[in-house]
PDB file of C-alpha atoms in Angstrom:
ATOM      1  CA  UNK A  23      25.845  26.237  62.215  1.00 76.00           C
ATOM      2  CA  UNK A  24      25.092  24.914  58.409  1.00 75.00           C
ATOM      3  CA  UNK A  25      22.902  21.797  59.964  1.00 77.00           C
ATOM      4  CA  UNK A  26      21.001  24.764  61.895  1.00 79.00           C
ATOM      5  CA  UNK A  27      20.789  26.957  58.991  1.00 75.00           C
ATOM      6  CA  UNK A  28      19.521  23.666  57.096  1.00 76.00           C
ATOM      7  CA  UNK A  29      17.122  23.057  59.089  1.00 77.00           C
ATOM      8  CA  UNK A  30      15.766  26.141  59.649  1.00 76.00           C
ATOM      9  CA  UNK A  31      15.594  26.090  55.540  1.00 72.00           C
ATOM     10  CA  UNK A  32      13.128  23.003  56.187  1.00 73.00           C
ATOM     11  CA  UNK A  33      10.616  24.698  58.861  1.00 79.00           C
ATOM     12  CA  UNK A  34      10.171  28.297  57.087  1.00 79.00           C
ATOM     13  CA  UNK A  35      10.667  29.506  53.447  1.00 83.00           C
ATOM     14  CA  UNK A  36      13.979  30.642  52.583  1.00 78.00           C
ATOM     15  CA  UNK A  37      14.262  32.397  49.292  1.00 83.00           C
ATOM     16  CA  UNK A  38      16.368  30.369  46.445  1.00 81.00           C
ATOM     17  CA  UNK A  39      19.486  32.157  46.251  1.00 87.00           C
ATOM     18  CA  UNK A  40      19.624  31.667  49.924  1.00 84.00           C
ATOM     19  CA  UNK A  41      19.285  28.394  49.878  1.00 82.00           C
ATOM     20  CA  UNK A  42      22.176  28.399  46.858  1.00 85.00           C
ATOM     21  CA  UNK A  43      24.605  30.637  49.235  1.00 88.00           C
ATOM     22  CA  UNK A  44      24.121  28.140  52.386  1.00 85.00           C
ATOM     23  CA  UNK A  45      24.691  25.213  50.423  1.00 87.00           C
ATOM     24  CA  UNK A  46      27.110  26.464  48.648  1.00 90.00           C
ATOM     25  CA  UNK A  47      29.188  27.608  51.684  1.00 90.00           C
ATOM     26  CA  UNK A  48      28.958  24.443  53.405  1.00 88.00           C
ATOM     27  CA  UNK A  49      30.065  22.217  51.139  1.00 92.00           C
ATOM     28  CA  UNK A  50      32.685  24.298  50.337  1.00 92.00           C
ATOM     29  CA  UNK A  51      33.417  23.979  54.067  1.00 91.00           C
ATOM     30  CA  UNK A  52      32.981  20.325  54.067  1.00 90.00           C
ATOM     31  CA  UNK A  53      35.516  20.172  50.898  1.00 91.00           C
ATOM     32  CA  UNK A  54      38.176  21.914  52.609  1.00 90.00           C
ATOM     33  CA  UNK A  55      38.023  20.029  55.393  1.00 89.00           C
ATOM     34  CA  UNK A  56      38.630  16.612  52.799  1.00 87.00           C
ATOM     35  CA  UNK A  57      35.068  15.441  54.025  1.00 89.00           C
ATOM     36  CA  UNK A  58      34.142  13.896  50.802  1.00 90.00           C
ATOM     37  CA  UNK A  59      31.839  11.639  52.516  1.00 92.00           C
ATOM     38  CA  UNK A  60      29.606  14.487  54.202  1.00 91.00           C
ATOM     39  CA  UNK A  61      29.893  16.591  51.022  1.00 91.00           C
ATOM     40  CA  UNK A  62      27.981  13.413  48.677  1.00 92.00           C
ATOM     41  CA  UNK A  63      25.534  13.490  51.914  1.00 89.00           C
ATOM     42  CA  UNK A  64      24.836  17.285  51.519  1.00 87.00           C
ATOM     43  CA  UNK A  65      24.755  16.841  47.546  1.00 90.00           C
ATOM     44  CA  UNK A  66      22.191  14.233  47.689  1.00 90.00           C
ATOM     45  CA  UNK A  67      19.990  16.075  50.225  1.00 87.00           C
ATOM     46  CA  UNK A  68      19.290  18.530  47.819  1.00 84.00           C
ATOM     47  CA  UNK A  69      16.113  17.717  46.434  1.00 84.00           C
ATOM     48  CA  UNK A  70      16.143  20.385  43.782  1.00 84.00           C
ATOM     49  CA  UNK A  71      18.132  18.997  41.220  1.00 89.00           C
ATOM     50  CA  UNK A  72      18.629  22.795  39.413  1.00 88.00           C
ATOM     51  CA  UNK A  73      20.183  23.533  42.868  1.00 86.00           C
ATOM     52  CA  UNK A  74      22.511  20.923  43.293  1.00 90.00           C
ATOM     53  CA  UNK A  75      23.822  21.994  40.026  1.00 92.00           C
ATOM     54  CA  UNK A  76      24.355  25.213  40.438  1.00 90.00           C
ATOM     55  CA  UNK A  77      26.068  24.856  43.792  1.00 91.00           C
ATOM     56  CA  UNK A  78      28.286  22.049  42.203  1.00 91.00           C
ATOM     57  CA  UNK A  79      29.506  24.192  39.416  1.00 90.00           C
ATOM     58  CA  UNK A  80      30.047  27.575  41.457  1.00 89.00           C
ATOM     59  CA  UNK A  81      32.468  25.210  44.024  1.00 91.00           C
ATOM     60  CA  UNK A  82      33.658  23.713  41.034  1.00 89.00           C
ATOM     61  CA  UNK A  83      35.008  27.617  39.619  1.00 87.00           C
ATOM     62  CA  UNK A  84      36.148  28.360  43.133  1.00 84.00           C
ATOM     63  CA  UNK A  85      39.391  26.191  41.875  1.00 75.00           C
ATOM     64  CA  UNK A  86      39.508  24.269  45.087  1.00 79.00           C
ATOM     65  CA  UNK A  87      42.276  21.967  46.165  1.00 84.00           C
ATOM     66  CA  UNK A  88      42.973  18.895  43.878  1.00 86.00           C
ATOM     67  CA  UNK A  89      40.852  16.527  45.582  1.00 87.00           C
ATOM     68  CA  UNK A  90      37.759  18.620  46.285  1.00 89.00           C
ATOM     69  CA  UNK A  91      38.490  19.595  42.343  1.00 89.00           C
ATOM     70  CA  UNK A  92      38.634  16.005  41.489  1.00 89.00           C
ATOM     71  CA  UNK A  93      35.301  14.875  43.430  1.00 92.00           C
ATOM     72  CA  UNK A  94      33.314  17.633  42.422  1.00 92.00           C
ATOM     73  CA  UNK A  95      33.914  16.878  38.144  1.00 90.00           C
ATOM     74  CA  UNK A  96      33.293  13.114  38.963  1.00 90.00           C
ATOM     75  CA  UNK A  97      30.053  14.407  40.603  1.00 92.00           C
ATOM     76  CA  UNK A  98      29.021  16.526  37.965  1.00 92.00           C
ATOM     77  CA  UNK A  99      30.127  14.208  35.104  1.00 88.00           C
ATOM     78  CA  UNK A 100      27.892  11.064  37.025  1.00 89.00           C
ATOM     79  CA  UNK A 101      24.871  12.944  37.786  1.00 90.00           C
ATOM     80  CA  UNK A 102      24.717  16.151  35.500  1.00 90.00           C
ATOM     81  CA  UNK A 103      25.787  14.881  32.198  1.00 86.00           C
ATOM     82  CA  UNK A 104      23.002  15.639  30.513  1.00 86.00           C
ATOM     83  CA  UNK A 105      22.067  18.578  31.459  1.00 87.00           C
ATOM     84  CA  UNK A 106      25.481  20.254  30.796  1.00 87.00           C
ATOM     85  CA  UNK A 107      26.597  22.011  27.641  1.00 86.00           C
ATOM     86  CA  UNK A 108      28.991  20.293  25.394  1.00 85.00           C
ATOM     87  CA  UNK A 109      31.586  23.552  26.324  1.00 86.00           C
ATOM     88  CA  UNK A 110      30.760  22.839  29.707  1.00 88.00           C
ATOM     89  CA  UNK A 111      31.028  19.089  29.824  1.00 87.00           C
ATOM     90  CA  UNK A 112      34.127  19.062  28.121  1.00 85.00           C
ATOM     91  CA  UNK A 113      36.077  21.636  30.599  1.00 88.00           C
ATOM     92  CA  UNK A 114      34.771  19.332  33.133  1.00 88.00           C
ATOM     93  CA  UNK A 115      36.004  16.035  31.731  1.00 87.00           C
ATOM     94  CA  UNK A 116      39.064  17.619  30.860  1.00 87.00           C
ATOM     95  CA  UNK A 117      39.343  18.741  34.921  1.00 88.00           C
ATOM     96  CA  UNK A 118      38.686  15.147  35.850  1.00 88.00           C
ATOM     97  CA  UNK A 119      41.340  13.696  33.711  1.00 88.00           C
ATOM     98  CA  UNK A 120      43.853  16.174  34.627  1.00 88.00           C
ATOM     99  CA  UNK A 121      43.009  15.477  38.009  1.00 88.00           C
ATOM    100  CA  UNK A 122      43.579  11.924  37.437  1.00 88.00           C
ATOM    101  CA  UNK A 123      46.855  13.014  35.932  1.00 89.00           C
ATOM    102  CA  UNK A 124      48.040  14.600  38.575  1.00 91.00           C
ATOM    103  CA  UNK A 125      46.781  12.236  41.350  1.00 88.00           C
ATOM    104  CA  UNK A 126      49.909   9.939  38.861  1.00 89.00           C
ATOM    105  CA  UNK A 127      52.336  12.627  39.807  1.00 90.00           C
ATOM    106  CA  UNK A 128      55.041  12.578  42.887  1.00 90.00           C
ATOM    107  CA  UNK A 129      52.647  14.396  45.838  1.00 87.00           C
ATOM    108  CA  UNK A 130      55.460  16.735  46.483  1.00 89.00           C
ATOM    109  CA  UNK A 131      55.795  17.793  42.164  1.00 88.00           C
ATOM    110  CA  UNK A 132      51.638  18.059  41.923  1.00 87.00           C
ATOM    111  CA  UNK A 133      51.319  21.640  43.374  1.00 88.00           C
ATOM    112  CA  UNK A 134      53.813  22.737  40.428  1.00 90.00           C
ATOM    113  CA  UNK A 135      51.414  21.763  37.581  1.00 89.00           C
ATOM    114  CA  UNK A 136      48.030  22.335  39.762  1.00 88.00           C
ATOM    115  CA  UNK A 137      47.713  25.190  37.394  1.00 88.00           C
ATOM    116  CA  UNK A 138      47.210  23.242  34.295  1.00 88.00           C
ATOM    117  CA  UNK A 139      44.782  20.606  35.791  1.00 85.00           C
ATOM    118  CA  UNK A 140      42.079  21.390  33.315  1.00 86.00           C
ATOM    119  CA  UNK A 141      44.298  21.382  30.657  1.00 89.00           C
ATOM    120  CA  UNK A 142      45.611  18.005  30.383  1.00 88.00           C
ATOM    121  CA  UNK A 143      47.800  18.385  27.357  1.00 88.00           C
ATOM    122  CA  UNK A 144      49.305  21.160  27.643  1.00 90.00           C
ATOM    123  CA  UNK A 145      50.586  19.329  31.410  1.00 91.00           C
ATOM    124  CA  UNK A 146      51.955  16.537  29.552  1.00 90.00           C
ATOM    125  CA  UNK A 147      54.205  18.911  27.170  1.00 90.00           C
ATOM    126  CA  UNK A 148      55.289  20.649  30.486  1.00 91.00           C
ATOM    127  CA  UNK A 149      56.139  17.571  31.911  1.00 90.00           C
ATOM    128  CA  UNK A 150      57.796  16.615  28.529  1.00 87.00           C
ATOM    129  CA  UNK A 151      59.410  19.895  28.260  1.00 88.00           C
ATOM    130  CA  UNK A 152      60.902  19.512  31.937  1.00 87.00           C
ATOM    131  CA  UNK A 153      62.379  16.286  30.957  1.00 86.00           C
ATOM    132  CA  UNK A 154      59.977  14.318  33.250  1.00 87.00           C
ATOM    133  CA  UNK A 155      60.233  11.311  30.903  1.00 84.00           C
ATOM    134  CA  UNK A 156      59.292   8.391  34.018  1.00 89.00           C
ATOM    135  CA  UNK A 157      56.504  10.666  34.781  1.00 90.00           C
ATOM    136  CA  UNK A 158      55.415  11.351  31.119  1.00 89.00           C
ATOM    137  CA  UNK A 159      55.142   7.528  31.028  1.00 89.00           C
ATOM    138  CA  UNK A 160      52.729   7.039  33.288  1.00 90.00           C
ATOM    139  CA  UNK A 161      50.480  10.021  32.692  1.00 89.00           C
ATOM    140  CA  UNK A 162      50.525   8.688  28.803  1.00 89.00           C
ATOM    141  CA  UNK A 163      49.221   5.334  30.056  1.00 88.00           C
ATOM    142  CA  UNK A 164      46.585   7.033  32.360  1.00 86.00           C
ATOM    143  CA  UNK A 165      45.510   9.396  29.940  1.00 86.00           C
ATOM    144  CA  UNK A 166      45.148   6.227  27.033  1.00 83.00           C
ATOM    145  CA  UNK A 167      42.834   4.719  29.956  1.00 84.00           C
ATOM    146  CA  UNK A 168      40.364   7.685  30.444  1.00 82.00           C
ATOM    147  CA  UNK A 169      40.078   8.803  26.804  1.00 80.00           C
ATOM    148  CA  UNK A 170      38.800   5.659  25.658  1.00 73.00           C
ATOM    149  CA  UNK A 171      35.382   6.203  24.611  1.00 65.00           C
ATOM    150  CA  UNK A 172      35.564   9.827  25.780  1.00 67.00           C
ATOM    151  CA  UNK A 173      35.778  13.239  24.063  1.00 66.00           C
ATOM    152  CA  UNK A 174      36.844  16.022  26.131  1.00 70.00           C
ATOM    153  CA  UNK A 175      38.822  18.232  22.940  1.00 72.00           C
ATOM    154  CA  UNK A 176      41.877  16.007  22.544  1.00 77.00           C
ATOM    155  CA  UNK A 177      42.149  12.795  21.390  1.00 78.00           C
ATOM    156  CA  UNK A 178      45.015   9.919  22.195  1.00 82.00           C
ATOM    157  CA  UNK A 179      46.213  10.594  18.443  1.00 84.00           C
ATOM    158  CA  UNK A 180      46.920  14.197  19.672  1.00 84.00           C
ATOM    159  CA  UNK A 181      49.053  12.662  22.724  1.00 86.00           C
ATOM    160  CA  UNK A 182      50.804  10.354  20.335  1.00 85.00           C
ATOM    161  CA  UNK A 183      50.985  13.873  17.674  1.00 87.00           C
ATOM    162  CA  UNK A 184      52.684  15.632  20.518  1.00 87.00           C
ATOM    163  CA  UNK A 185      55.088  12.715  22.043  1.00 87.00           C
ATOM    164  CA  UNK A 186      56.269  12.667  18.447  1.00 86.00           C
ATOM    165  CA  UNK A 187      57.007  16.229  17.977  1.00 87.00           C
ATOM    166  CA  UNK A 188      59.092  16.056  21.291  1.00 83.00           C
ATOM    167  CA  UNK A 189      60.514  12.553  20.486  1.00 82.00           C
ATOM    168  CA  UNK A 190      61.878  14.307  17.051  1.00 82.00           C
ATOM    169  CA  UNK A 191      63.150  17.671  18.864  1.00 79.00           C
ATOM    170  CA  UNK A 192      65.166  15.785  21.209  1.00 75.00           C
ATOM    171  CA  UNK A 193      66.888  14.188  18.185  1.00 74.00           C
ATOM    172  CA  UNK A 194      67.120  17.027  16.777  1.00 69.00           C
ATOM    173  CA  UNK A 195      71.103  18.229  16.664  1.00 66.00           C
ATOM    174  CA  UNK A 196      71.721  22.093  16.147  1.00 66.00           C
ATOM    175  CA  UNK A 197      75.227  21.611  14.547  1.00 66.00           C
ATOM    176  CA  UNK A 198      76.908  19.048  11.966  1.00 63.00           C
ATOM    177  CA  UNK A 199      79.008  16.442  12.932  1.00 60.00           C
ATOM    178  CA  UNK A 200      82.612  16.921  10.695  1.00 65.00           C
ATOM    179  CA  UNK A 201      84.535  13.551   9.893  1.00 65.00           C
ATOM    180  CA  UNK A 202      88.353  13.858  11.388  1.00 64.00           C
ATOM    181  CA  UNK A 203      90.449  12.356   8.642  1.00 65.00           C
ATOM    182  CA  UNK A 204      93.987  10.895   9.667  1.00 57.00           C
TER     183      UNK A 204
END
């Protein structure tokens, strides 16, 4: 039905927020299906690139599974840079690098921090705070990896910052230790 509708779009005149809607619905389709190869194929039959954009980010806000969440902020981060405010850029970076975080994570344990995949940080102290230290490891060394040269609103010194708080509360004893004298 969305090839008909496309190319119905191609014979006749079909007003822009049409267009948007039709788009927008199929590759949402095409994203929940995990047809990431059809869904670069729709993206790049768009000729209007204002269009492609818009689509992009509206699927983007829909807050889609991980990996349609994951392909869609690579898209927009390789082909809409530019033409994204710094805000905007920045939420999406940070959604790609959670995303990458997560991807690090056990497939059955990524559904309990889905929540916070646009907030990479604050992840990492849940995953600190739920004593997740194998798993903090590697999402430390993924996250070093995809900040360099980056800046999404955190920095690696603000990873290191916050391992250090949590490295110093866990050493942290709540009562005195008394000497027993013979």
């Amino acid at each position: 039905d969305y090839e008909l509708c496309e190319e119905w779009g191609h014979l006749y005149p079909v007003p822009r927020e049409d267009l948007i809607n039709l788009h927008r619905e199929q590759l949402l389709h095409l994203l929940e299906m995990g047809d990431m190869e059809k869904a670069l194929q729709l993206l790049q039959r768009i000729e209007d690139p204002g269009v492609c954009l818009a689509i992009s980010e509206q699927c983007l806000d829909q807050h889609l599974n991980l990996a349609a969440s994951h392909f869609l902020a690579d898209y927009l981060t390789a082909h809409f840079y530019a033409s994204l405010t710094t805000a905007r850029r920045n939420e999406i970076q940070a959604l790609y690098i959670g995303s990458k975080v997560l991807l690090t994570l056990p497939e059955l344990s990524r559904v309990n921090y889905f929540h916070l995949s646009s907030r990479p940080l604050l992840m990492l102290e849940q995953l600190l705070m739920n004593m997740k230290v194998d798993w903090v490891a590697v999402a430390v060394q993924t996250l070093h990896q995809l900040l360099a040269g980056q800046e999404i609103g955190f920095t690696v010194e603000d990873i290191d910052n916050l391992l250090s708080k949590y490295a110093e509360k866990a050493l942290n004893f709540p009562f005195t230790l008394k000497e027993k004298r013979s």
